[in-house]
Amino acid sequence: MRIGELAERSGVSRDAIRFYERQGLIAAQKSESQSNTYKNYPEEAVFTLEVIRDAQAAGVSIADLIVLLSQYHAADGADFDGEDFLIEKIQEVENRIEASQRFLETLRQTLRALKNAAH
Amino acid sequence: MRIGELAERSGVSRDAIRFYERQGLIAAQKSESQSNTYKNYPEEAVFTLEVIRDAQAAGVSIADLIVLLSQYHAADGADFDGEDFLIEKIQEVENRIEASQRFLETLRQTLRALKNAAH
DNA sequence: AAAAACCATGGTCCATTGTCAATGGTTTTG
DNA sequence: CAAAACCATTGACAATGGACCATGGTTTTT
């Protein structure tokens, strides 16, 4: 599919998609037609972009994602050791979730206090 | 207390503390002694810095925190309406936590796959 | 009393994660 | 077929969240 459709379907802007592509997070082929320079994104890219969005929300940088996604794709059959890195990132995300939950509690308390003050 | 102690106790760098102070997130008095220009941070600042750290981990910007912290402090007795904003931020953080959990699941799956491949 | 450690201020610099604009082609639509 | 919509590439620009450095003063330690 072309970038416009991918942008539409994934909810990610064209510019962001191109940015991720430059970083090597998603891949595209040159169009099979030789008359244009349009790129061809695989179906899979929609899913990859969703993962990227979740990862960004989880506070994981693109630099880390480059490593992680390569592991994800290599997971069937690779033997090089990225396990430590993976474990580290899992820990980081878990920590961030906990911090987020603490902060959420603070926000909820504030909301309750605000409502009481309005009495 | 002075900035060094605050940095030590909160685990936040001096530079970051000064940055937050410029943004109005924490307040300090000028030292009571007139012979120096050192600032005096209240005990409470340690707690505020913890909240700031959690908030940053939760993906909440400092600009938003400025608004939120003012509401937190004003929560006892204020009547101006920041409720909508608060509710919006709560929703945002909840969404980010969910995305983080989805991503965490992806990471864990990758880890399992990696372990199986290593057979 | 020196040296080492600390502080304030001001300014510069940095990575990250994109957005926006310009230019020049291609396709689709009316 | 002309206009509108789409695409690629390049390059400038921007916001966020600090780190780092220089300068000059103050405390604390030795």
GROMACS .gro file of N, CA, C and O in nm, chain B residues 2-86:
model
  340
  121ARG      N    1   1.958   2.337   5.132
  121ARG     CA    2   2.018   2.392   5.011
  121ARG      C    3   2.008   2.293   4.896
  121ARG      O    4   1.974   2.176   4.915
  122ILE      N    5   2.041   2.342   4.780
  122ILE     CA    6   2.015   2.264   4.660
  122ILE      C    7   2.088   2.129   4.658
  122ILE      O    8   2.034   2.029   4.609
  123GLY      N    9   2.209   2.128   4.714
  123GLY     CA   10   2.285   2.004   4.714
  123GLY      C   11   2.215   1.893   4.790
  123GLY      O   12   2.204   1.779   4.743
  124GLU      N   13   2.167   1.928   4.906
  124GLU     CA   14   2.097   1.829   4.988
  124GLU      C   15   1.968   1.785   4.919
  124GLU      O   16   1.935   1.666   4.916
  125LEU      N   17   1.899   1.880   4.863
  125LEU     CA   18   1.774   1.847   4.794
  125LEU      C   19   1.802   1.752   4.678
  125LEU      O   20   1.729   1.655   4.656
  126ALA      N   21   1.907   1.781   4.605
  126ALA     CA   22   1.944   1.695   4.492
  126ALA      C   23   1.973   1.554   4.540
  126ALA      O   24   1.925   1.456   4.484
  127GLU      N   25   2.050   1.549   4.646
  127GLU     CA   26   2.087   1.419   4.703
  127GLU      C   27   1.964   1.341   4.748
  127GLU      O   28   1.946   1.224   4.715
  128ARG      N   29   1.880   1.409   4.822
  128ARG     CA   30   1.765   1.340   4.880
  128ARG      C   31   1.658   1.303   4.778
  128ARG      O   32   1.585   1.206   4.797
  129SER      N   33   1.649   1.382   4.673
  129SER     CA   34   1.542   1.353   4.576
  129SER      C   35   1.592   1.271   4.458
  129SER      O   36   1.515   1.214   4.383
  130GLY      N   37   1.725   1.267   4.444
  130GLY     CA   38   1.778   1.197   4.329
  130GLY      C   39   1.761   1.274   4.199
  130GLY      O   40   1.772   1.219   4.090
  131VAL      N   41   1.736   1.402   4.210
  131VAL     CA   42   1.721   1.489   4.092
  131VAL      C   43   1.844   1.580   4.087
  131VAL      O   44   1.886   1.631   4.190
  132SER      N   45   1.899   1.598   3.970
  132SER     CA   46   2.021   1.678   3.958
  132SER      C   47   1.998   1.825   3.992
  132SER      O   48   1.886   1.876   3.980
  133ARG      N   49   2.103   1.891   4.033
  133ARG     CA   50   2.094   2.034   4.061
  133ARG      C   51   2.039   2.110   3.940
  133ARG      O   52   1.952   2.196   3.953
  134ASP      N   53   2.091   2.078   3.825
  134ASP     CA   54   2.046   2.149   3.705
  134ASP      C   55   1.897   2.129   3.681
  134ASP      O   56   1.826   2.222   3.643
  135ALA      N   57   1.853   2.009   3.700
  135ALA     CA   58   1.711   1.982   3.679
  135ALA      C   59   1.627   2.058   3.782
  135ALA      O   60   1.524   2.116   3.749
  136ILE      N   61   1.676   2.062   3.904
  136ILE     CA   62   1.603   2.136   4.009
  136ILE      C   63   1.591   2.283   3.971
  136ILE      O   64   1.485   2.343   3.981
  137ARG      N   65   1.701   2.338   3.928
  137ARG     CA   66   1.698   2.480   3.889
  137ARG      C   67   1.604   2.501   3.772
  137ARG      O   68   1.533   2.601   3.764
  138PHE      N   69   1.607   2.407   3.682
  138PHE     CA   70   1.517   2.415   3.567
  138PHE      C   71   1.372   2.413   3.613
  138PHE      O   72   1.291   2.498   3.572
  139TYR      N   73   1.338   2.324   3.701
  139TYR     CA   74   1.200   2.316   3.751
  139TYR      C   75   1.163   2.444   3.826
  139TYR      O   76   1.051   2.491   3.820
  140GLU      N   77   1.261   2.495   3.896
  140GLU     CA   78   1.234   2.617   3.973
  140GLU      C   79   1.203   2.733   3.879
  140GLU      O   80   1.111   2.811   3.903
  141ARG      N   81   1.280   2.743   3.773
  141ARG     CA   82   1.252   2.848   3.675
  141ARG      C   83   1.112   2.833   3.617
  141ARG      O   84   1.046   2.931   3.585
  142GLN      N   85   1.070   2.710   3.600
  142GLN     CA   86   0.937   2.686   3.545
  142GLN      C   87   0.829   2.712   3.650
  142GLN      O   88   0.711   2.706   3.619
  143GLY      N   89   0.870   2.732   3.772
  143GLY     CA   90   0.771   2.760   3.876
  143GLY      C   91   0.715   2.635   3.943
  143GLY      O   92   0.612   2.642   4.010
  144LEU      N   93   0.781   2.523   3.926
  144LEU     CA   94   0.729   2.400   3.985
  144LEU      C   95   0.767   2.385   4.131
  144LEU      O   96   0.697   2.319   4.208
  145ILE      N   97   0.879   2.441   4.167
  145ILE     CA   98   0.914   2.442   4.308
  145ILE      C   99   0.959   2.582   4.346
  145ILE      O  100   1.003   2.659   4.261
  146ALA      N  101   0.946   2.613   4.473
  146ALA     CA  102   0.978   2.749   4.517
  146ALA      C  103   1.084   2.743   4.625
  146ALA      O  104   1.094   2.646   4.700
  147ALA      N  105   1.165   2.845   4.632
  147ALA     CA  106   1.268   2.855   4.735
  147ALA      C  107   1.275   2.999   4.782
  147ALA      O  108   1.242   3.091   4.709
  148GLN      N  109   1.316   3.012   4.910
  148GLN     CA  110   1.342   3.147   4.960
  148GLN      C  111   1.491   3.175   4.949
  148GLN      O  112   1.571   3.083   4.946
  149LYS      N  113   1.522   3.304   4.950
  149LYS     CA  114   1.663   3.340   4.960
  149LYS      C  115   1.708   3.306   5.102
  149LYS      O  116   1.628   3.313   5.196
  150SER      N  117   1.831   3.270   5.111
  150SER     CA  118   1.884   3.232   5.241
  150SER      C  119   1.859   3.342   5.345
  150SER      O  120   1.861   3.460   5.314
  151GLU      N  121   1.831   3.298   5.468
  151GLU     CA  122   1.806   3.397   5.574
  151GLU      C  123   1.934   3.475   5.606
  151GLU      O  124   1.930   3.594   5.635
  152SER      N  125   2.045   3.406   5.595
  152SER     CA  126   2.172   3.477   5.614
  152SER      C  127   2.188   3.577   5.500
  152SER      O  128   2.153   3.549   5.386
  153GLN      N  129   2.241   3.693   5.531
  153GLN     CA  130   2.255   3.791   5.424
  153GLN      C  131   2.392   3.785   5.356
  153GLN      O  132   2.418   3.854   5.261
  154SER      N  133   2.476   3.698   5.408
  154SER     CA  134   2.612   3.695   5.354
  154SER      C  135   2.625   3.612   5.227
  154SER      O  136   2.724   3.620   5.158
  155ASN      N  137   2.526   3.532   5.198
  155ASN     CA  138   2.537   3.458   5.072
  155ASN      C  139   2.408   3.465   4.992
  155ASN      O  140   2.308   3.520   5.037
  156THR      N  141   2.414   3.407   4.875
  156THR     CA  142   2.298   3.414   4.787
  156THR      C  143   2.231   3.279   4.776
  156THR      O  144   2.151   3.256   4.686
  157TYR      N  145   2.266   3.191   4.865
  157TYR     CA  146   2.212   3.056   4.858
  157TYR      C  147   2.062   3.054   4.880
  157TYR      O  148   2.008   3.128   4.959
  158LYS      N  149   1.999   2.965   4.811
  158LYS     CA  150   1.855   2.952   4.826
  158LYS      C  151   1.820   2.846   4.930
  158LYS      O  152   1.898   2.757   4.957
  159ASN      N  153   1.702   2.860   4.977
  159ASN     CA  154   1.654   2.773   5.082
  159ASN      C  155   1.530   2.700   5.034
  159ASN      O  156   1.426   2.760   5.012
  160TYR      N  157   1.543   2.568   5.022
  160TYR     CA  158   1.429   2.490   4.974
  160TYR      C  159   1.355   2.428   5.091
  160TYR      O  160   1.418   2.377   5.184
  161PRO      N  161   1.224   2.433   5.087
  161PRO     CA  162   1.145   2.374   5.195
  161PRO      C  163   1.148   2.222   5.188
  161PRO      O  164   1.166   2.164   5.079
  162GLU      N  165   1.126   2.159   5.298
  162GLU     CA  166   1.117   2.013   5.309
  162GLU      C  167   1.027   1.954   5.201
  162GLU      O  168   1.059   1.854   5.138
  163GLU      N  169   0.918   2.018   5.185
  163GLU     CA  170   0.815   1.977   5.089
  163GLU      C  171   0.868   1.955   4.947
  163GLU      O  172   0.813   1.876   4.870
  164ALA      N  173   0.975   2.025   4.914
  164ALA     CA  174   1.028   2.015   4.777
  164ALA      C  175   1.069   1.874   4.741
  164ALA      O  176   1.061   1.833   4.626
  165VAL      N  177   1.112   1.799   4.842
  165VAL     CA  178   1.150   1.660   4.816
  165VAL      C  179   1.031   1.584   4.760
  165VAL      O  180   1.041   1.513   4.659
  166PHE      N  181   0.919   1.602   4.823
  166PHE     CA  182   0.797   1.537   4.778
  166PHE      C  183   0.756   1.586   4.639
  166PHE      O  184   0.722   1.506   4.550
  167THR      N  185   0.760   1.715   4.622
  167THR     CA  186   0.721   1.770   4.491
  167THR      C  187   0.807   1.712   4.380
  167THR      O  188   0.757   1.678   4.273
  168LEU      N  189   0.935   1.699   4.407
  168LEU     CA  190   1.023   1.643   4.305
  168LEU      C  191   0.989   1.498   4.274
  168LEU      O  192   0.999   1.454   4.160
  169GLU      N  193   0.946   1.427   4.375
  169GLU     CA  194   0.903   1.289   4.349
  169GLU      C  195   0.781   1.286   4.258
  169GLU      O  196   0.771   1.203   4.168
  170VAL      N  197   0.691   1.376   4.285
  170VAL     CA  198   0.571   1.383   4.200
  170VAL      C  199   0.611   1.419   4.058
  170VAL      O  200   0.562   1.360   3.961
  171ILE      N  201   0.702   1.512   4.046
  171ILE     CA  202   0.746   1.553   3.912
  171ILE      C  203   0.808   1.434   3.839
  171ILE      O  204   0.782   1.413   3.721
  172ARG      N  205   0.886   1.356   3.909
  172ARG     CA  206   0.947   1.240   3.845
  172ARG      C  207   0.843   1.140   3.798
  172ARG      O  208   0.851   1.087   3.687
  173ASP      N  209   0.747   1.116   3.883
  173ASP     CA  210   0.641   1.024   3.842
  173ASP      C  211   0.565   1.080   3.721
  173ASP      O  212   0.531   1.007   3.629
  174ALA      N  213   0.540   1.207   3.726
  174ALA     CA  214   0.465   1.269   3.618
  174ALA      C  215   0.540   1.260   3.485
  174ALA      O  216   0.483   1.229   3.381
  175GLN      N  217   0.668   1.285   3.492
  175GLN     CA  218   0.748   1.277   3.370
  175GLN      C  219   0.747   1.134   3.317
  175GLN      O  220   0.736   1.112   3.196
  176ALA      N  221   0.759   1.039   3.407
  176ALA     CA  222   0.755   0.899   3.366
  176ALA      C  223   0.620   0.866   3.305
  176ALA      O  224   0.609   0.782   3.217
  177ALA      N  225   0.518   0.937   3.351
  177ALA     CA  226   0.383   0.912   3.299
  177ALA      C  227   0.358   0.987   3.170
  177ALA      O  228   0.249   0.982   3.114
  178GLY      N  229   0.459   1.059   3.123
  178GLY     CA  230   0.446   1.129   2.996
  178GLY      C  231   0.376   1.262   3.004
  178GLY      O  232   0.332   1.317   2.904
  179VAL      N  233   0.365   1.316   3.124
  179VAL     CA  234   0.300   1.446   3.142
  179VAL      C  235   0.405   1.556   3.134
  179VAL      O  236   0.508   1.548   3.202
  180SER      N  237   0.382   1.653   3.052
  180SER     CA  238   0.481   1.758   3.030
  180SER      C  239   0.487   1.854   3.147
  180SER      O  240   0.395   1.863   3.228
  181ILE      N  241   0.595   1.927   3.151
  181ILE     CA  242   0.613   2.025   3.257
  181ILE      C  243   0.511   2.137   3.245
  181ILE      O  244   0.459   2.186   3.345
  182ALA      N  245   0.479   2.172   3.124
  182ALA     CA  246   0.376   2.275   3.104
  182ALA      C  247   0.245   2.232   3.170
  182ALA      O  248   0.180   2.312   3.237
  183ASP      N  249   0.211   2.106   3.153
  183ASP     CA  250   0.089   2.056   3.216
  183ASP      C  251   0.103   2.051   3.367
  183ASP      O  252   0.009   2.081   3.441
  184LEU      N  253   0.221   2.013   3.410
  184LEU     CA  254   0.245   2.003   3.554
  184LEU      C  255   0.229   2.137   3.624
  184LEU      O  256   0.184   2.142   3.739
  185ILE      N  257   0.269   2.241   3.557
  185ILE     CA  258   0.256   2.374   3.615
  185ILE      C  259   0.110   2.400   3.650
  185ILE      O  260   0.078   2.446   3.760
  186VAL      N  261   0.024   2.366   3.558
  186VAL     CA  262  -0.119   2.383   3.583
  186VAL      C  263  -0.165   2.289   3.694
  186VAL      O  264  -0.232   2.330   3.788
  187LEU      N  265  -0.125   2.164   3.682
  187LEU     CA  266  -0.172   2.063   3.777
  187LEU      C  267  -0.125   2.090   3.920
  187LEU      O  268  -0.201   2.078   4.015
  188LEU      N  269   0.001   2.126   3.933
  188LEU     CA  270   0.052   2.149   4.068
  188LEU      C  271  -0.015   2.270   4.132
  188LEU      O  272  -0.041   2.271   4.253
  189SER      N  273  -0.045   2.368   4.052
  189SER     CA  274  -0.113   2.484   4.109
  189SER      C  275  -0.251   2.443   4.159
  189SER      O  276  -0.300   2.492   4.260
  190GLN      N  277  -0.310   2.348   4.089
  190GLN     CA  278  -0.441   2.300   4.135
  190GLN      C  279  -0.428   2.215   4.260
  190GLN      O  280  -0.511   2.221   4.348
  191TYR      N  281  -0.321   2.138   4.261
  191TYR     CA  282  -0.299   2.054   4.377
  191TYR      C  283  -0.286   2.140   4.501
  191TYR      O  284  -0.345   2.112   4.606
  192HIS      N  285  -0.212   2.248   4.489
  192HIS     CA  286  -0.192   2.334   4.605
  192HIS      C  287  -0.315   2.416   4.638
  192HIS      O  288  -0.340   2.451   4.753
  193ALA      N  289  -0.390   2.446   4.536
  193ALA     CA  290  -0.508   2.529   4.557
  193ALA      C  291  -0.629   2.445   4.594
  193ALA      O  292  -0.735   2.498   4.624
  194ALA      N  293  -0.611   2.313   4.593
  194ALA     CA  294  -0.726   2.224   4.606
  194ALA      C  295  -0.808   2.251   4.732
  194ALA      O  296  -0.927   2.225   4.736
  195ASP      N  297  -0.743   2.302   4.833
  195ASP     CA  298  -0.817   2.336   4.954
  195ASP      C  299  -0.861   2.481   4.949
  195ASP      O  300  -0.789   2.571   4.989
  196GLY      N  301  -0.978   2.502   4.897
  196GLY     CA  302  -1.032   2.637   4.905
  196GLY      C  303  -1.050   2.710   4.773
  196GLY      O  304  -1.111   2.816   4.768
  197ALA      N  305  -0.999   2.654   4.666
  197ALA     CA  306  -1.014   2.724   4.539
  197ALA      C  307  -1.148   2.692   4.476
  197ALA      O  308  -1.207   2.589   4.501
  198ASP      N  309  -1.194   2.780   4.395
  198ASP     CA  310  -1.320   2.750   4.329
  198ASP      C  311  -1.312   2.764   4.177
  198ASP      O  312  -1.410   2.746   4.108
  199PHE      N  313  -1.196   2.799   4.129
  199PHE     CA  314  -1.187   2.813   3.983
  199PHE      C  315  -1.188   2.674   3.921
  199PHE      O  316  -1.154   2.573   3.984
  200ASP      N  317  -1.227   2.666   3.800
  200ASP     CA  318  -1.254   2.536   3.744
  200ASP      C  319  -1.141   2.478   3.661
  200ASP      O  320  -1.123   2.511   3.545
  201GLY      N  321  -1.067   2.389   3.723
  201GLY     CA  322  -0.964   2.319   3.649
  201GLY      C  323  -1.002   2.173   3.639
  201GLY      O  324  -0.921   2.091   3.600
  202GLU      N  325  -1.124   2.147   3.675
  202GLU     CA  326  -1.167   2.008   3.680
  202GLU      C  327  -1.158   1.940   3.544
  202GLU      O  328  -1.113   1.827   3.534
  203ASP      N  329  -1.201   2.010   3.442
  203ASP     CA  330  -1.199   1.951   3.308
  203ASP      C  331  -1.058   1.912   3.268
  203ASP      O  332  -1.034   1.806   3.212
  204PHE      N  333  -0.967   2.002   3.297
  204PHE     CA  334  -0.828   1.977   3.262
  204PHE      C  335  -0.776   1.854   3.336
  204PHE      O  336  -0.711   1.767   3.278
  205LEU      N  337  -0.809   1.849   3.461
  205LEU     CA  338  -0.767   1.737   3.544
  205LEU      C  339  -0.822   1.606   3.489
  205LEU      O  340  -0.749   1.507   3.476
   0.00000   0.00000   0.00000
